[in-house]
Short mmCIF file of C-alpha atoms and ligand atoms in Angstrom, two decimals:
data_model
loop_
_atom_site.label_atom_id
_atom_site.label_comp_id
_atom_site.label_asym_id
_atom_site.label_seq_id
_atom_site.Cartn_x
_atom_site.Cartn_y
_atom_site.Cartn_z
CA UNK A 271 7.02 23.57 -94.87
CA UNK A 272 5.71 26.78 -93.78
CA UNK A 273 2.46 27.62 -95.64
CA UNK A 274 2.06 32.00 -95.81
CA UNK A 275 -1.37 33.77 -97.62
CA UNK A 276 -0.10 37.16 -98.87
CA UNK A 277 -3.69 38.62 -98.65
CA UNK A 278 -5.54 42.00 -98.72
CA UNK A 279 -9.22 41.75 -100.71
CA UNK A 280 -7.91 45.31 -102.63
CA UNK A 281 -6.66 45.15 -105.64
CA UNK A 282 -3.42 46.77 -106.83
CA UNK A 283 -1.47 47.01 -103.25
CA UNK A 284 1.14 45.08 -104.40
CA UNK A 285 0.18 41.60 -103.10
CA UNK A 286 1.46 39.76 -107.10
CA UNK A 287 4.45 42.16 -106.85
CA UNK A 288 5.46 40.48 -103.20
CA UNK A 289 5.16 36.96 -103.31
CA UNK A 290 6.90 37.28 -106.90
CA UNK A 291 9.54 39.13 -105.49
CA UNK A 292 9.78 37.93 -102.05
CA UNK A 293 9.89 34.67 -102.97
CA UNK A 294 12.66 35.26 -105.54
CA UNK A 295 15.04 36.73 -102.43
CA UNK A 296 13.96 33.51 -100.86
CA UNK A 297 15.32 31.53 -103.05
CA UNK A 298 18.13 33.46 -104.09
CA UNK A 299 18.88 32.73 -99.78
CA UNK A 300 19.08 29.11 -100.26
CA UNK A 301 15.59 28.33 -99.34
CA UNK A 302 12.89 26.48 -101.77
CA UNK A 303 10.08 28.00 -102.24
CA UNK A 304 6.84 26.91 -104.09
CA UNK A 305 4.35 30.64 -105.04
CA UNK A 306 0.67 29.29 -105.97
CA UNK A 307 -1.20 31.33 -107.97
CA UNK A 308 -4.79 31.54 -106.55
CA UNK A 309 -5.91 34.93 -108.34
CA UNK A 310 -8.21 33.82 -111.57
CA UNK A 311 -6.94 37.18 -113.61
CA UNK A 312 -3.23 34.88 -113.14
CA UNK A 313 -1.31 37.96 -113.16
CA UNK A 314 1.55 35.78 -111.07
CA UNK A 315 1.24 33.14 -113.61
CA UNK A 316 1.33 35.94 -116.24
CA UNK A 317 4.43 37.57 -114.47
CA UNK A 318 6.41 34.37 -114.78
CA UNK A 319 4.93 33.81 -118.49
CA UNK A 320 3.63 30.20 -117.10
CA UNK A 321 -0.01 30.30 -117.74
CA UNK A 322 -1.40 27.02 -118.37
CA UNK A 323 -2.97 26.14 -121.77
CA UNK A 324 -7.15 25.26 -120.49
CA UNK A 325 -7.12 21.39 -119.17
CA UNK A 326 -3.38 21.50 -118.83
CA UNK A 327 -2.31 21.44 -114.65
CA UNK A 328 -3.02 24.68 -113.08
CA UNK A 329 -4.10 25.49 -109.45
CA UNK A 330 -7.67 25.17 -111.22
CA UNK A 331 -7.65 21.50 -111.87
CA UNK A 332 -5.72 21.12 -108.41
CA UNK A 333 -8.28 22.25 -106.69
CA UNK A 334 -11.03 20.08 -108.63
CA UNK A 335 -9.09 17.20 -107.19
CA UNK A 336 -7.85 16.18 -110.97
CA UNK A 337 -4.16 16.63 -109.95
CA UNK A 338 -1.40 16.94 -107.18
CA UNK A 339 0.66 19.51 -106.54
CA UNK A 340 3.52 17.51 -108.06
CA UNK A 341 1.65 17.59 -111.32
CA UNK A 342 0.68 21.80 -111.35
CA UNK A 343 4.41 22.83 -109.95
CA UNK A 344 6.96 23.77 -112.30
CA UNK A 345 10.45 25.59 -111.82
CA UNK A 346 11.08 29.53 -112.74
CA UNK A 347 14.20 31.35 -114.00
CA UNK A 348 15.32 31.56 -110.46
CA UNK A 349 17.01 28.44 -108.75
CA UNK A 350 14.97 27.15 -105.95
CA UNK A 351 11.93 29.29 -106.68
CA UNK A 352 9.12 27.02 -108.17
CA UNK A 353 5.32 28.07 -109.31
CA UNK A 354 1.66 26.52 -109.38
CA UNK A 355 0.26 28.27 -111.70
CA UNK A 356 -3.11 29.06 -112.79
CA UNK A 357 -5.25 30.04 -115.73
CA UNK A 358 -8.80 32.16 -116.85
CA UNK A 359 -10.52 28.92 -115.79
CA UNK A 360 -10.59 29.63 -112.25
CA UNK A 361 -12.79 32.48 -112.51
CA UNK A 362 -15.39 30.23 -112.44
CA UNK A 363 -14.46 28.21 -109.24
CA UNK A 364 -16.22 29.87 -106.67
CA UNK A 365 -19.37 28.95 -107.86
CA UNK A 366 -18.57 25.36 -108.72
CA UNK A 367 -16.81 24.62 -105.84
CA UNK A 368 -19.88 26.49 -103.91
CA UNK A 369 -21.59 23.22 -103.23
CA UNK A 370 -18.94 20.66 -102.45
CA UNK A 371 -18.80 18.71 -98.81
CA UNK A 372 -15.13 20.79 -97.57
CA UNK A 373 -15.05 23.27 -99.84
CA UNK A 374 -12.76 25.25 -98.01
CA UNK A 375 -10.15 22.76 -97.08
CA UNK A 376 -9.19 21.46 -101.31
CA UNK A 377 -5.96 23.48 -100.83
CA UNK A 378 -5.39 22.43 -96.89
CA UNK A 379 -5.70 19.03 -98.55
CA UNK A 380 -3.43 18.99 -101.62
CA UNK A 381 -0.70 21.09 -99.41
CA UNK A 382 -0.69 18.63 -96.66
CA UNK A 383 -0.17 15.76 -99.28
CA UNK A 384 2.72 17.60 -100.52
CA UNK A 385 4.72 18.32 -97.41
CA UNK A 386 5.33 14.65 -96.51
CA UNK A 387 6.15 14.37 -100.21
CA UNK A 388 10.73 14.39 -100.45
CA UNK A 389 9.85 17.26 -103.03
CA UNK A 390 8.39 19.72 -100.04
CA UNK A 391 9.13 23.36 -100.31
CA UNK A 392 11.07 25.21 -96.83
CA UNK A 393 7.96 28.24 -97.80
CA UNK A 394 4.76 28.55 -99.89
CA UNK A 395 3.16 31.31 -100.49
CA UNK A 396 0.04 32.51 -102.03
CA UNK A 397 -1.05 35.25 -104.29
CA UNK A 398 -4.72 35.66 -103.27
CA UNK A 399 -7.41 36.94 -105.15
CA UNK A 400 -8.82 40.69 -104.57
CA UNK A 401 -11.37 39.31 -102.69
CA UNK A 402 -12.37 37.41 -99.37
CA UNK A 403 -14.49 34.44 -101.22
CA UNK A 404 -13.87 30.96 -101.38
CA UNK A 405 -10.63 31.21 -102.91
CA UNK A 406 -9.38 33.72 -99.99
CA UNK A 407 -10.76 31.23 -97.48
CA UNK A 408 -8.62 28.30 -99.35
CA UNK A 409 -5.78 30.36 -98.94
CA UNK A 410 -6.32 31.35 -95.17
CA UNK A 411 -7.15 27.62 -94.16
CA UNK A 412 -4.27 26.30 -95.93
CA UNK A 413 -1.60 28.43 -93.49
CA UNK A 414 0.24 29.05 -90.83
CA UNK A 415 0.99 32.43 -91.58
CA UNK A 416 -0.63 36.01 -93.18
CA UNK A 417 1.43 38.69 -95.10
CA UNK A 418 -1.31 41.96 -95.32
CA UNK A 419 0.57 44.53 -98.21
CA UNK A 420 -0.72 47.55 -97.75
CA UNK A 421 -0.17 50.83 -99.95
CA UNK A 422 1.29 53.93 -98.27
CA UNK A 423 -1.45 55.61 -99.26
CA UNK A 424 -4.67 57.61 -97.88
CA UNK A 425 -6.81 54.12 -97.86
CA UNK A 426 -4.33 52.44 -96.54
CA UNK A 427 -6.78 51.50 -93.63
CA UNK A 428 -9.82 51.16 -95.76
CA UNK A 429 -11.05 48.01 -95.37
CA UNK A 430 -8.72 46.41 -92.82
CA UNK A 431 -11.56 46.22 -90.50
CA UNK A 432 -13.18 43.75 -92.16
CA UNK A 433 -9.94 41.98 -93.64
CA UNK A 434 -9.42 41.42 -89.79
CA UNK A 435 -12.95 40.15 -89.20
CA UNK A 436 -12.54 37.46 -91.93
CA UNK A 437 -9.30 35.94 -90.56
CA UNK A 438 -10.12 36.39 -86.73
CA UNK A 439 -13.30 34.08 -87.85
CA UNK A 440 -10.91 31.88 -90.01
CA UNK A 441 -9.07 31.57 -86.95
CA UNK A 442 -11.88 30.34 -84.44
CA UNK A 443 -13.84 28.68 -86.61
CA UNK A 444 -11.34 26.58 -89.07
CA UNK A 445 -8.08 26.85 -88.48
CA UNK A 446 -6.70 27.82 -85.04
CA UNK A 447 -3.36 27.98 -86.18
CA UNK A 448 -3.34 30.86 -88.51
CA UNK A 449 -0.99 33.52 -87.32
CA UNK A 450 -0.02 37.55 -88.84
CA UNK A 451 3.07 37.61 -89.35
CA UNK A 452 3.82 40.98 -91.07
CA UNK A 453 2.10 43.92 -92.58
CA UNK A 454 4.18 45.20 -95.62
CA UNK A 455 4.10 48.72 -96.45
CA UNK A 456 4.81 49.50 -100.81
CA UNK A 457 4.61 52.46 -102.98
CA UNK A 458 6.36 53.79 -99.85
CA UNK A 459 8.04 57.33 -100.51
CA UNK A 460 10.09 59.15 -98.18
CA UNK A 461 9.23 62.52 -99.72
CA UNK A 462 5.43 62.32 -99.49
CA UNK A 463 4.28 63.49 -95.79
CA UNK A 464 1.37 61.05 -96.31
CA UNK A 465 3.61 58.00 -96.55
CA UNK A 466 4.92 59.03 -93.21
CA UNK A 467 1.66 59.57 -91.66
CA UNK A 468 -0.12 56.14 -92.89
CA UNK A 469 3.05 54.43 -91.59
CA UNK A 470 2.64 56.13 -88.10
CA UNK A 471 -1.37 55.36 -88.48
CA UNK A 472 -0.44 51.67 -89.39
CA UNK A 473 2.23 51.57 -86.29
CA UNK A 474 -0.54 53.05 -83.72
CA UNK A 475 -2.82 50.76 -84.82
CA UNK A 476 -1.21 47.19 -85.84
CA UNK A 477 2.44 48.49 -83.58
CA UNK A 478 5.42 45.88 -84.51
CA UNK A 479 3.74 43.67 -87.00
CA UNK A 480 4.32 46.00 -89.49
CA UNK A 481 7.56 45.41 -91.14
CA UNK A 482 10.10 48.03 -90.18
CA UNK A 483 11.49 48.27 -94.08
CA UNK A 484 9.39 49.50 -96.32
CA UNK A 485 9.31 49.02 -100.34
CA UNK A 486 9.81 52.25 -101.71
CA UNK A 487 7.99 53.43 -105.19
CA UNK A 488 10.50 51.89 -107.68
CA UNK A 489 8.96 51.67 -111.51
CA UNK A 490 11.64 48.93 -111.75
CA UNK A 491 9.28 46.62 -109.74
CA UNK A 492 6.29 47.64 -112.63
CA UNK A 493 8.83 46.52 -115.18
CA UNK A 494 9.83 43.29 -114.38
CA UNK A 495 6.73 41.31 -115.18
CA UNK A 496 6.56 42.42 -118.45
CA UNK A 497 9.41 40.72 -119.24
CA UNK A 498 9.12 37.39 -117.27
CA UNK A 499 10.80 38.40 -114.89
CA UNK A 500 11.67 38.78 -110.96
CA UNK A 501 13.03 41.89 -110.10
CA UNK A 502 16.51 39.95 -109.53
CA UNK A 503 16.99 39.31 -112.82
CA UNK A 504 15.57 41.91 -114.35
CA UNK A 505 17.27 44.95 -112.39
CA UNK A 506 19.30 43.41 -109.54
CA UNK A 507 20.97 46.35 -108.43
CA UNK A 508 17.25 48.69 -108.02
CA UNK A 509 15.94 50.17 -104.69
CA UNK A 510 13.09 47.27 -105.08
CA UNK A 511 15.51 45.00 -105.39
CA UNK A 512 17.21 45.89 -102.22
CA UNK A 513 13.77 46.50 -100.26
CA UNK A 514 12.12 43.21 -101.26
CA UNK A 515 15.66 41.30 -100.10
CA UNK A 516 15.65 43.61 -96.88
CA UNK A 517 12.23 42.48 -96.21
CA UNK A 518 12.79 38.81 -96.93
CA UNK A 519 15.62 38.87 -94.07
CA UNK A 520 12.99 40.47 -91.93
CA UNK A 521 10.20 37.58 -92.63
CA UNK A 522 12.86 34.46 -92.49
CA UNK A 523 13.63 35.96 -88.98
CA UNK A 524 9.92 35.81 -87.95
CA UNK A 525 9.33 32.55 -89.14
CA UNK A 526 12.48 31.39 -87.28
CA UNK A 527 13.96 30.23 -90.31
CA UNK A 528 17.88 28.67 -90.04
CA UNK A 529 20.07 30.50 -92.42
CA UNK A 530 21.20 27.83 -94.89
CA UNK A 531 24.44 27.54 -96.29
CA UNK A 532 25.22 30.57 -97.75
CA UNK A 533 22.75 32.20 -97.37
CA UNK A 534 22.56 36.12 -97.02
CA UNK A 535 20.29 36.04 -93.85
CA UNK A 536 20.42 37.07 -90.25
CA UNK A 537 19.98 34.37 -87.71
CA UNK A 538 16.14 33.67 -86.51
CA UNK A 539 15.33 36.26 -84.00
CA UNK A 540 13.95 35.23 -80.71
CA UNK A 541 10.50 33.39 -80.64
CA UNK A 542 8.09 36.89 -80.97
CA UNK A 543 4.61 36.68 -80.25
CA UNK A 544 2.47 37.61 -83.58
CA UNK A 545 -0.79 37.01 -82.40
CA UNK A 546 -3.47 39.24 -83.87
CA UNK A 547 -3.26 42.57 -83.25
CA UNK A 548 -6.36 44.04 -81.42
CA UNK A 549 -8.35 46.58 -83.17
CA UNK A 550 -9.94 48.23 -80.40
P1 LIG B 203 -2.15 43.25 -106.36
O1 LIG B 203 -1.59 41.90 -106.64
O2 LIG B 203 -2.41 43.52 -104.93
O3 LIG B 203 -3.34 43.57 -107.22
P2 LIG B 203 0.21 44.20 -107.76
O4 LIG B 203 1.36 43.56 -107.10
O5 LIG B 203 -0.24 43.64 -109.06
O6 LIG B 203 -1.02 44.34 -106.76
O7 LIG B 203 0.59 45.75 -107.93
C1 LIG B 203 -0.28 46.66 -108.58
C2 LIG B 203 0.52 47.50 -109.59
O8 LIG B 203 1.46 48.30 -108.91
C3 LIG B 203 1.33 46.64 -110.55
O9 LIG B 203 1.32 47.27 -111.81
C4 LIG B 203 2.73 46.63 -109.95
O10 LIG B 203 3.71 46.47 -110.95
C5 LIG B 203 2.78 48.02 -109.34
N1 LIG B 203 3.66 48.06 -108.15
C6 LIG B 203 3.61 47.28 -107.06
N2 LIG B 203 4.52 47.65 -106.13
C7 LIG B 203 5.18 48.71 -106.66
C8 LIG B 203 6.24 49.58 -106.20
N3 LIG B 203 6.81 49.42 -104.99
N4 LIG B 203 6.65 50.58 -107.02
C9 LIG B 203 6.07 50.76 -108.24
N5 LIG B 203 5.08 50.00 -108.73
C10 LIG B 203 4.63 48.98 -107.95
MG1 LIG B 204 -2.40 40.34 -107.81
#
């Protein structure tokens, strides 16, 4: 079970619209894949029209240590593609949580639990919150791995700095393991000068950790979650469609991932090296 934050403390870069989709292609490879919903405005939850009832299992009462992972999981649309979901209750988590002896291991905790479980997911993946708080630092000490989206846009950069910061400190201080695996470019357009230029600026500064397919602007992609849906069944045939299934390939290959049975992905790549990339 490979545990993977999809994680940027802006809002509206695309970070719902990636795990939902990515881990839909996933899936749709032959792998299982379990997408927790760890944003308290549930937008994931929303997306897949699972939002817990208050009380009922979410990633809320997870986290409070009332139930298992077994208990909050349930199964989408899509075959193989399950979701913890959450609800308006989490919003006030931070701050109860704020006090508790391990505060920022009650995901590390619950997840580990549920990989020796028969149940295990191949890939989880979690929709963090806008923010670098205490559910952010859940997230990040809870994996192995670290999707950044980023928008192809003129802030692009804003804020990476300190996005760095957080998980180079996550890193030394709580979990050594915690590796970048990607940066994924969205609301890319091949018209627009400035998508080419934040791409280059991205490349100069973060080099091949950045995936090399982009997600192009596709209003498709907008669409889909207003009808429950992933972007596979909603438009499979789309540009975000393709993109999101390119870029799936791309990520099983860097986690080293065997193709299963079926599946429509390349063999892992060689063993890369995605250490952090250096700022200076
Ligand atoms: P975040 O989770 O980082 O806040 P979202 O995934 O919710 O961001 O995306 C923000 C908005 O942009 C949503 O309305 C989403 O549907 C839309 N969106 C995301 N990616 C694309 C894209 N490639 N093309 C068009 N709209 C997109
Ligand atoms: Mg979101």
């Amino acid at each position: 079970m490979q545990v993977i934050s999809v994680i940027n403390q802006k809002g509206g870069v695309g970070k719902t619209t990636s795990c939902s989709n990515l881990g839909a292609a996933l899936a749709l490879a032959g792998y299982r894949v379990l997408l927790m919903d760890l944003d308290p405005q549930a937008h994931l939850s929303i997306a897949f029209d699972r939002m817990p009832d208050p009380g009922d299992p979410s990633v809320y009462t997870l986290l409070g240590g009332h139930h298992s992972i077994a208990d909050v999981a349930q199964p989408t649309n899509v075959d193989g593609l399950y979701i913890a979901p959450t609800n308006l209750d989490l919003t006030g988590s931070e701050q109860e949580f704020a006090n508790e002896i391990g505060r920022e291991i009650l995901l590390r905790d619950a997840l580990q639990d549920y990989s020796r479980s028969k149940n295990a997911p191949d890939i989880v993946m979690l929709d963090c919150p806008p923010a670098l708080g205490l559910l952010s630092l859940n997230a990040l000490c809870a994996s192995d791995y670290v999707i950044i989206p980023v928008q192809a846009e003129f802030f692009a950069l804003q804020g990476m700095a300190q996005l760095h910061d957080v998980l180079e400190r996550v890193q030394r201080r709580l979990n050594p393991n915690l590796k970048l695996i990607g940066i994924l470019v969205g609301m890319y357009s091949k018209q627009r000068n400035l998508s080419r230029e934040v791409v280059q600026e991205l490349r100069n500064h973060f080099g091949e950790i950045v995936f090399s397919h982009h997600v192009r602007v596709n209003v498709r992609l907008a669409e889909a979650p207003s009808h429950g849906m992933t972007i596979y069944e909603y438009d499979p045939r789309c540009a975000g469609a393709e993109d999101f299934r390119i870029v799936a390939t791309e990520l099983a290959s860097r986690l080293g991932l065997q193709s299963r049975p079926g599946a429509d992905l390349v063999p892992p790549a060689k063993a890369e090296n995605h250490a952090m990339p250096n700022f200076e």
